Structures are given as C-alpha cells and as structure tokens.
PDB file of C-alpha atoms in Angstrom:
ATOM      1  CA  UNK A   1      75.055 -46.222  -2.409  1.00  0.00           C
ATOM      2  CA  UNK A   2      75.468 -42.575  -1.452  1.00  0.00           C
ATOM      3  CA  UNK A   3      74.950 -40.040  -4.219  1.00  0.00           C
ATOM      4  CA  UNK A   4      75.727 -36.352  -3.797  1.00  0.00           C
ATOM      5  CA  UNK A   5      74.351 -33.652  -6.090  1.00  0.00           C
ATOM      6  CA  UNK A   6      75.127 -29.945  -6.201  1.00  0.00           C
ATOM      7  CA  UNK A   7      72.939 -27.270  -7.716  1.00  0.00           C
ATOM      8  CA  UNK A   8      73.568 -25.083  -9.594  1.00  0.00           C
ATOM      9  CA  UNK A   9      76.448 -26.491 -11.633  1.00  0.00           C
ATOM     10  CA  UNK A  10      77.635 -22.963 -12.396  1.00  0.00           C
ATOM     11  CA  UNK A  11      76.841 -19.541 -11.015  1.00  0.00           C
ATOM     12  CA  UNK A  12      77.930 -16.012 -11.896  1.00  0.00           C
ATOM     13  CA  UNK A  13      77.229 -13.128  -9.534  1.00  0.00           C
ATOM     14  CA  UNK A  14      78.384  -9.521  -9.243  1.00  0.00           C
ATOM     15  CA  UNK A  15      80.750  -8.608  -6.450  1.00  0.00           C
ATOM     16  CA  UNK A  16      79.069  -7.886  -3.134  1.00  0.00           C
ATOM     17  CA  UNK A  17      76.121 -10.228  -3.552  1.00  0.00           C
ATOM     18  CA  UNK A  18      75.218 -12.847  -0.990  1.00  0.00           C
ATOM     19  CA  UNK A  19      74.796 -16.307  -2.461  1.00  0.00           C
ATOM     20  CA  UNK A  20      73.779 -19.840  -1.553  1.00  0.00           C
ATOM     21  CA  UNK A  21      75.191 -23.086  -2.905  1.00  0.00           C
ATOM     22  CA  UNK A  22      73.190 -26.265  -2.491  1.00  0.00           C
ATOM     23  CA  UNK A  23      74.215 -29.852  -1.800  1.00  0.00           C
ATOM     24  CA  UNK A  24      71.891 -32.841  -1.512  1.00  0.00           C
ATOM     25  CA  UNK A  25      72.637 -36.432  -0.596  1.00  0.00           C
ATOM     26  CA  UNK A  26      70.557 -39.580  -0.877  1.00  0.00           C
ATOM     27  CA  UNK A  27      71.604 -41.504   2.261  1.00  0.00           C
ATOM     28  CA  UNK A  28      70.982 -39.609   5.503  1.00  0.00           C
ATOM     29  CA  UNK A  29      73.209 -41.952   7.541  1.00  0.00           C
ATOM     30  CA  UNK A  30      76.150 -39.583   7.414  1.00  0.00           C
ATOM     31  CA  UNK A  31      78.901 -39.031   9.933  1.00  0.00           C
ATOM     32  CA  UNK A  32      79.836 -35.574   8.683  1.00  0.00           C
ATOM     33  CA  UNK A  33      79.761 -33.265   5.675  1.00  0.00           C
ATOM     34  CA  UNK A  34      82.625 -31.150   4.430  1.00  0.00           C
ATOM     35  CA  UNK A  35      82.756 -28.194   2.039  1.00  0.00           C
ATOM     36  CA  UNK A  36      85.853 -27.572  -0.098  1.00  0.00           C
ATOM     37  CA  UNK A  37      86.948 -25.073  -2.697  1.00  0.00           C
ATOM     38  CA  UNK A  38      89.099 -25.974  -5.673  1.00  0.00           C
ATOM     39  CA  UNK A  39      90.934 -23.307  -7.615  1.00  0.00           C
ATOM     40  CA  UNK A  40      91.892 -24.012 -11.236  1.00  0.00           C
ATOM     41  CA  UNK A  41      94.933 -26.273 -11.408  1.00  0.00           C
ATOM     42  CA  UNK A  42      95.020 -26.675  -7.645  1.00  0.00           C
ATOM     43  CA  UNK A  43      94.053 -29.210  -5.026  1.00  0.00           C
ATOM     44  CA  UNK A  44      91.205 -28.879  -2.564  1.00  0.00           C
ATOM     45  CA  UNK A  45      91.063 -26.454   0.339  1.00  0.00           C
ATOM     46  CA  UNK A  46      88.898 -27.426   3.281  1.00  0.00           C
ATOM     47  CA  UNK A  47      86.367 -24.706   4.181  1.00  0.00           C
ATOM     48  CA  UNK A  48      83.992 -26.118   6.765  1.00  0.00           C
ATOM     49  CA  UNK A  49      83.286 -29.448   8.433  1.00  0.00           C
ATOM     50  CA  UNK A  50      79.853 -30.140   9.925  1.00  0.00           C
ATOM     51  CA  UNK A  51      79.382 -33.138  12.158  1.00  0.00           C
ATOM     52  CA  UNK A  52      76.081 -35.010  11.835  1.00  0.00           C
ATOM     53  CA  UNK A  53      74.966 -33.737  15.250  1.00  0.00           C
ATOM     54  CA  UNK A  54      75.489 -30.099  14.246  1.00  0.00           C
ATOM     55  CA  UNK A  55      73.134 -27.794  12.378  1.00  0.00           C
ATOM     56  CA  UNK A  56      75.639 -25.244  11.127  1.00  0.00           C
ATOM     57  CA  UNK A  57      79.218 -24.030  11.091  1.00  0.00           C
ATOM     58  CA  UNK A  58      80.596 -20.571  10.421  1.00  0.00           C
ATOM     59  CA  UNK A  59      83.972 -19.319   9.290  1.00  0.00           C
ATOM     60  CA  UNK A  60      84.292 -15.651   8.414  1.00  0.00           C
ATOM     61  CA  UNK A  61      81.922 -14.867   5.534  1.00  0.00           C
ATOM     62  CA  UNK A  62      81.012 -18.534   5.114  1.00  0.00           C
ATOM     63  CA  UNK A  63      78.153 -20.332   6.818  1.00  0.00           C
ATOM     64  CA  UNK A  64      77.265 -23.950   6.179  1.00  0.00           C
ATOM     65  CA  UNK A  65      74.058 -25.582   7.351  1.00  0.00           C
ATOM     66  CA  UNK A  66      73.069 -29.216   7.538  1.00  0.00           C
ATOM     67  CA  UNK A  67      69.618 -30.819   7.552  1.00  0.00           C
ATOM     68  CA  UNK A  68      70.443 -34.488   7.775  1.00  0.00           C
ATOM     69  CA  UNK A  69      66.861 -35.739   7.756  1.00  0.00           C
ATOM     70  CA  UNK A  70      66.111 -34.048   4.445  1.00  0.00           C
ATOM     71  CA  UNK A  71      69.527 -34.820   2.971  1.00  0.00           C
ATOM     72  CA  UNK A  72      70.524 -31.216   2.353  1.00  0.00           C
ATOM     73  CA  UNK A  73      73.321 -28.802   3.087  1.00  0.00           C
ATOM     74  CA  UNK A  74      73.805 -25.205   2.019  1.00  0.00           C
ATOM     75  CA  UNK A  75      76.884 -23.018   1.864  1.00  0.00           C
ATOM     76  CA  UNK A  76      76.118 -19.338   2.301  1.00  0.00           C
ATOM     77  CA  UNK A  77      78.731 -16.832   1.147  1.00  0.00           C
ATOM     78  CA  UNK A  78      78.204 -13.271   2.320  1.00  0.00           C
ATOM     79  CA  UNK A  79      79.400 -10.195   0.449  1.00  0.00           C
ATOM     80  CA  UNK A  80      81.042 -12.161  -2.353  1.00  0.00           C
ATOM     81  CA  UNK A  81      84.436 -11.079  -3.714  1.00  0.00           C
ATOM     82  CA  UNK A  82      86.275 -11.885  -6.964  1.00  0.00           C
ATOM     83  CA  UNK A  83      88.677 -13.996  -4.888  1.00  0.00           C
ATOM     84  CA  UNK A  84      85.783 -16.301  -4.065  1.00  0.00           C
ATOM     85  CA  UNK A  85      85.736 -17.455  -7.692  1.00  0.00           C
ATOM     86  CA  UNK A  86      86.424 -21.199  -7.635  1.00  0.00           C
ATOM     87  CA  UNK A  87      84.671 -24.552  -7.781  1.00  0.00           C
ATOM     88  CA  UNK A  88      82.940 -25.493  -4.542  1.00  0.00           C
ATOM     89  CA  UNK A  89      82.577 -29.146  -3.653  1.00  0.00           C
ATOM     90  CA  UNK A  90      80.623 -30.796  -0.879  1.00  0.00           C
ATOM     91  CA  UNK A  91      81.545 -34.261   0.344  1.00  0.00           C
ATOM     92  CA  UNK A  92      79.857 -36.595   2.795  1.00  0.00           C
ATOM     93  CA  UNK A  93      81.315 -39.273   4.999  1.00  0.00           C
ATOM     94  CA  UNK A  94      78.876 -42.061   5.757  1.00  0.00           C
ATOM     95  CA  UNK A  95      78.731 -43.774   9.109  1.00  0.00           C
ATOM     96  CA  UNK A  96      80.813 -46.918   9.078  1.00  0.00           C
ATOM     97  CA  UNK A  97      83.025 -45.854   6.166  1.00  0.00           C
ATOM     98  CA  UNK A  98      86.111 -44.671   8.086  1.00  0.00           C
ATOM     99  CA  UNK A  99      86.639 -41.219   6.573  1.00  0.00           C
ATOM    100  CA  UNK A 100      85.880 -42.193   2.973  1.00  0.00           C
ATOM    101  CA  UNK A 101      84.350 -39.187   1.245  1.00  0.00           C
ATOM    102  CA  UNK A 102      81.713 -39.192  -1.476  1.00  0.00           C
ATOM    103  CA  UNK A 103      81.955 -35.997  -3.458  1.00  0.00           C
ATOM    104  CA  UNK A 104      79.325 -33.950  -5.172  1.00  0.00           C
ATOM    105  CA  UNK A 105      79.486 -32.715  -8.715  1.00  0.00           C
ATOM    106  CA  UNK A 106      80.593 -29.213  -7.737  1.00  0.00           C
ATOM    107  CA  UNK A 107      79.394 -25.659  -8.345  1.00  0.00           C
ATOM    108  CA  UNK A 108      81.635 -23.411 -10.404  1.00  0.00           C
ATOM    109  CA  UNK A 109      81.333 -19.879  -9.026  1.00  0.00           C
ATOM    110  CA  UNK A 110      82.426 -16.710 -10.783  1.00  0.00           C
ATOM    111  CA  UNK A 111      82.242 -13.391  -8.975  1.00  0.00           C
ATOM    112  CA  UNK A 112      82.492 -10.471 -11.373  1.00  0.00           C
ATOM    113  CA  UNK A 113      83.621  -6.913 -10.746  1.00  0.00           C
TER     114      UNK A 113
ATOM    115  CA  UNK B   1      96.382 -28.441   9.511  1.00  0.00           C
ATOM    116  CA  UNK B   2      98.839 -30.879   7.913  1.00  0.00           C
ATOM    117  CA  UNK B   3     101.102 -29.708   5.103  1.00  0.00           C
ATOM    118  CA  UNK B   4     100.955 -32.169   2.215  1.00  0.00           C
ATOM    119  CA  UNK B   5     103.573 -32.305  -0.507  1.00  0.00           C
ATOM    120  CA  UNK B   6     102.689 -34.239  -3.640  1.00  0.00           C
ATOM    121  CA  UNK B   7     105.176 -35.002  -6.413  1.00  0.00           C
ATOM    122  CA  UNK B   8     105.318 -34.680  -9.337  1.00  0.00           C
ATOM    123  CA  UNK B   9     102.860 -31.834  -9.832  1.00  0.00           C
ATOM    124  CA  UNK B  10     102.381 -32.861 -13.455  1.00  0.00           C
ATOM    125  CA  UNK B  11     103.740 -35.308 -15.968  1.00  0.00           C
ATOM    126  CA  UNK B  12     103.292 -36.438 -19.544  1.00  0.00           C
ATOM    127  CA  UNK B  13     103.843 -40.138 -20.075  1.00  0.00           C
ATOM    128  CA  UNK B  14     103.912 -42.623 -22.909  1.00  0.00           C
ATOM    129  CA  UNK B  15     101.330 -45.378 -23.272  1.00  0.00           C
ATOM    130  CA  UNK B  16     102.281 -48.597 -21.547  1.00  0.00           C
ATOM    131  CA  UNK B  17     104.624 -46.984 -19.032  1.00  0.00           C
ATOM    132  CA  UNK B  18     104.012 -46.376 -15.322  1.00  0.00           C
ATOM    133  CA  UNK B  19     104.112 -43.314 -13.104  1.00  0.00           C
ATOM    134  CA  UNK B  20     104.692 -43.264  -9.362  1.00  0.00           C
ATOM    135  CA  UNK B  21     103.256 -40.361  -7.367  1.00  0.00           C
ATOM    136  CA  UNK B  22     104.566 -39.486  -3.926  1.00  0.00           C
ATOM    137  CA  UNK B  23     102.648 -37.971  -1.025  1.00  0.00           C
ATOM    138  CA  UNK B  24     104.599 -36.639   1.963  1.00  0.00           C
ATOM    139  CA  UNK B  25     102.955 -35.219   5.090  1.00  0.00           C
ATOM    140  CA  UNK B  26     104.744 -33.001   7.608  1.00  0.00           C
ATOM    141  CA  UNK B  27     103.312 -34.891  10.591  1.00  0.00           C
ATOM    142  CA  UNK B  28     102.034 -38.360  11.387  1.00  0.00           C
ATOM    143  CA  UNK B  29      98.481 -39.020  10.269  1.00  0.00           C
ATOM    144  CA  UNK B  30      96.244 -41.987  10.797  1.00  0.00           C
ATOM    145  CA  UNK B  31      94.472 -42.049   7.474  1.00  0.00           C
ATOM    146  CA  UNK B  32      95.716 -41.462   3.946  1.00  0.00           C
ATOM    147  CA  UNK B  33      93.664 -41.753   0.786  1.00  0.00           C
ATOM    148  CA  UNK B  34      94.165 -41.573  -2.968  1.00  0.00           C
ATOM    149  CA  UNK B  35      91.548 -39.990  -5.239  1.00  0.00           C
ATOM    150  CA  UNK B  36      91.186 -39.579  -8.990  1.00  0.00           C
ATOM    151  CA  UNK B  37      89.575 -36.595 -10.691  1.00  0.00           C
ATOM    152  CA  UNK B  38      88.886 -37.219 -14.352  1.00  0.00           C
ATOM    153  CA  UNK B  39      88.528 -34.220 -16.693  1.00  0.00           C
ATOM    154  CA  UNK B  40      85.406 -32.228 -15.843  1.00  0.00           C
ATOM    155  CA  UNK B  41      84.415 -34.691 -13.121  1.00  0.00           C
ATOM    156  CA  UNK B  42      84.367 -34.729  -9.359  1.00  0.00           C
ATOM    157  CA  UNK B  43      86.658 -36.820  -7.173  1.00  0.00           C
ATOM    158  CA  UNK B  44      86.437 -40.596  -6.877  1.00  0.00           C
ATOM    159  CA  UNK B  45      88.165 -42.555  -4.132  1.00  0.00           C
ATOM    160  CA  UNK B  46      90.696 -45.078  -5.439  1.00  0.00           C
ATOM    161  CA  UNK B  47      91.877 -46.626  -2.186  1.00  0.00           C
ATOM    162  CA  UNK B  48      92.748 -46.180   1.450  1.00  0.00           C
ATOM    163  CA  UNK B  49      96.502 -46.454   2.056  1.00  0.00           C
ATOM    164  CA  UNK B  50      97.063 -48.590   5.143  1.00  0.00           C
ATOM    165  CA  UNK B  51     100.313 -48.264   7.038  1.00  0.00           C
ATOM    166  CA  UNK B  52     102.270 -51.509   6.968  1.00  0.00           C
ATOM    167  CA  UNK B  53      99.646 -53.518   5.107  1.00  0.00           C
ATOM    168  CA  UNK B  54      97.922 -53.769   1.743  1.00  0.00           C
ATOM    169  CA  UNK B  55      95.737 -50.880   0.628  1.00  0.00           C
ATOM    170  CA  UNK B  56      91.951 -51.165   0.624  1.00  0.00           C
ATOM    171  CA  UNK B  57      90.621 -50.592  -2.888  1.00  0.00           C
ATOM    172  CA  UNK B  58      87.229 -49.265  -3.915  1.00  0.00           C
ATOM    173  CA  UNK B  59      85.022 -50.989  -6.431  1.00  0.00           C
ATOM    174  CA  UNK B  60      86.437 -50.605  -9.921  1.00  0.00           C
ATOM    175  CA  UNK B  61      90.046 -50.167  -8.822  1.00  0.00           C
ATOM    176  CA  UNK B  62      92.545 -53.027  -8.573  1.00  0.00           C
ATOM    177  CA  UNK B  63      95.971 -53.430  -7.068  1.00  0.00           C
ATOM    178  CA  UNK B  64      97.622 -54.502 -10.318  1.00  0.00           C
ATOM    179  CA  UNK B  65      96.670 -51.211 -11.952  1.00  0.00           C
ATOM    180  CA  UNK B  66      97.088 -48.932  -8.908  1.00  0.00           C
ATOM    181  CA  UNK B  67      99.673 -50.395  -6.520  1.00  0.00           C
ATOM    182  CA  UNK B  68      99.974 -48.350  -3.329  1.00  0.00           C
ATOM    183  CA  UNK B  69     102.631 -48.335  -0.643  1.00  0.00           C
ATOM    184  CA  UNK B  70     102.560 -46.761   2.787  1.00  0.00           C
ATOM    185  CA  UNK B  71     105.722 -47.588   4.689  1.00  0.00           C
ATOM    186  CA  UNK B  72     105.072 -45.179   7.578  1.00  0.00           C
ATOM    187  CA  UNK B  73     102.585 -42.637   8.946  1.00  0.00           C
ATOM    188  CA  UNK B  74     103.891 -39.714   6.863  1.00  0.00           C
ATOM    189  CA  UNK B  75     104.462 -41.116   3.378  1.00  0.00           C
ATOM    190  CA  UNK B  76     102.619 -42.974   0.626  1.00  0.00           C
ATOM    191  CA  UNK B  77     103.037 -43.669  -3.071  1.00  0.00           C
ATOM    192  CA  UNK B  78     100.516 -44.432  -5.793  1.00  0.00           C
ATOM    193  CA  UNK B  79     101.675 -46.054  -9.018  1.00  0.00           C
ATOM    194  CA  UNK B  80      99.496 -45.917 -12.108  1.00  0.00           C
ATOM    195  CA  UNK B  81     100.571 -48.859 -14.255  1.00  0.00           C
ATOM    196  CA  UNK B  82     100.328 -49.695 -17.942  1.00  0.00           C
ATOM    197  CA  UNK B  83      99.191 -46.193 -18.783  1.00  0.00           C
ATOM    198  CA  UNK B  84      96.490 -45.563 -21.382  1.00  0.00           C
ATOM    199  CA  UNK B  85      94.778 -42.320 -22.479  1.00  0.00           C
ATOM    200  CA  UNK B  86      91.888 -43.113 -20.107  1.00  0.00           C
ATOM    201  CA  UNK B  87      94.292 -42.634 -17.183  1.00  0.00           C
ATOM    202  CA  UNK B  88      94.661 -38.931 -17.981  1.00  0.00           C
ATOM    203  CA  UNK B  89      93.390 -37.383 -14.755  1.00  0.00           C
ATOM    204  CA  UNK B  90      94.373 -35.502 -11.665  1.00  0.00           C
ATOM    205  CA  UNK B  91      95.461 -37.789  -8.831  1.00  0.00           C
ATOM    206  CA  UNK B  92      95.199 -36.418  -5.292  1.00  0.00           C
ATOM    207  CA  UNK B  93      96.232 -37.700  -1.915  1.00  0.00           C
ATOM    208  CA  UNK B  94      94.400 -36.696   1.234  1.00  0.00           C
ATOM    209  CA  UNK B  95      94.976 -37.188   4.934  1.00  0.00           C
ATOM    210  CA  UNK B  96      92.883 -37.173   8.076  1.00  0.00           C
ATOM    211  CA  UNK B  97      93.961 -37.436  11.699  1.00  0.00           C
ATOM    212  CA  UNK B  98      90.626 -38.775  12.841  1.00  0.00           C
ATOM    213  CA  UNK B  99      86.963 -38.580  11.916  1.00  0.00           C
ATOM    214  CA  UNK B 100      86.372 -35.416  13.916  1.00  0.00           C
ATOM    215  CA  UNK B 101      88.922 -33.481  11.858  1.00  0.00           C
ATOM    216  CA  UNK B 102      88.661 -32.100   8.306  1.00  0.00           C
ATOM    217  CA  UNK B 103      90.288 -34.059   5.536  1.00  0.00           C
ATOM    218  CA  UNK B 104      93.131 -32.193   3.800  1.00  0.00           C
ATOM    219  CA  UNK B 105      94.357 -32.599   0.249  1.00  0.00           C
ATOM    220  CA  UNK B 106      97.594 -32.234  -1.635  1.00  0.00           C
ATOM    221  CA  UNK B 107      97.766 -30.057  -4.753  1.00  0.00           C
ATOM    222  CA  UNK B 108      97.403 -33.082  -7.002  1.00  0.00           C
ATOM    223  CA  UNK B 109      99.352 -34.627  -9.882  1.00  0.00           C
ATOM    224  CA  UNK B 110      98.150 -33.809 -13.383  1.00  0.00           C
ATOM    225  CA  UNK B 111      98.833 -36.787 -15.613  1.00  0.00           C
ATOM    226  CA  UNK B 112      98.546 -36.737 -19.390  1.00  0.00           C
ATOM    227  CA  UNK B 113      99.129 -39.737 -21.624  1.00  0.00           C
ATOM    228  CA  UNK B 114     100.466 -39.417 -25.152  1.00  0.00           C
TER     229      UNK B 114
END
C-alpha cells in the first residue's frame, strides 16, 4: 500500500527566502506525482504534475523534482512571498490505479513580512 | 483547466439525516472522484464515480453510506447518509481528462453535524 509523507509538517520563513518542501513515497511504481496548494477554507489548486519519466517540472517560481528510484520529490519555491502562505500537498498516482491519488500529510507554509 | 462547481459550499445537518453534494463540470471529463478530508487530515479517496454505472468504492467506504450518481460526463452527486458527528469533514470532487493531465478539484463542501 502506498504511503506518502511530507516533511516538515509546518514551516515559517521570512519573505524573499528560497525554500524546499519534501515528499517521500514508499512504492516507487508510480505513474505520476502532483503538487497542490490548499488555502484555508478552499479546495486544492494544482501546481505541477511530473510524469514518472520526467525528472523535473517548472512553473514560474516553482520547481518540482522527482527521483522515483529513491521515492522522493521536492518542491522548490524561489523568492517566497506572503501570498505563498498555504498548505502544500503532494499526491502520487500508482501505475494501474487509473488516476487514483494517494495524498501526503501536507506542509503548512507561512511566509512572513 | 476544467471549471468545477460544487454545491453546497457548507452545511450544518442534524444526526440521522442525509446530505447530497453536487459536482458540476463545465466540460466533459472522463474521470470524476470523491474525496474526504477529515479535520486536520489529508485527503482520502472515497470512490470513483463511473458514468452510467455503479461507483467504485475504496476500502472502508460502502455504497449504503455514500451513494454516488453520475448520470453524464459533466455531473455527479455524493450523498452522505445517516449522518453522525464522525462525518464532519470536507468533501471534495475532482476530475481528470486522462492520466497525462493534472487532476483538478472543486472548492469542497464543509459539513458539520450537530
């Protein structure tokens, strides 16, 4: 059974810092990995999708990497802003599971002025 | 990306009653899913909503408690039956066109049980 863990559970950084969020998964037979953000009282917003054959994806100040063999992904946020404050979730889709996502525990990020 | 409308956005219900949540997508999608997010927890998949046939439920979730309909490729409902305080959660629908595309979520329904 796939298990997804995110470290740290919470993180507070001053504005302008670069930061890295970590995601690990126990079963390397994944089809893809997706990063989301969740704002308080809101649903999930898709940030980046990495297919199992890819090593990284970039969107603006966000860069996500994937090392399938070691069961790890990182989300790098450059030049953090207060608007980046949210909970970040990673989710993996295993091969043979038809788009079913297994979610991690989330990292709650606060970017302070 | 698909625009997903989920209703109601929140509700407070009495024990023993039922609540039906609607999920409407602005375009046809192949896959629709229902998730539950309990307080302080991450998301857990309840079931895959299959168009024109019975939903596929994950371990720990049963049709009698969580009946799901999906009459077409743009609409689905989730009913949470015989409500108890343990059902207080956020319920979210998500859609995906195919496995190469990101999965997108509605804003969720916040359910509280008195």
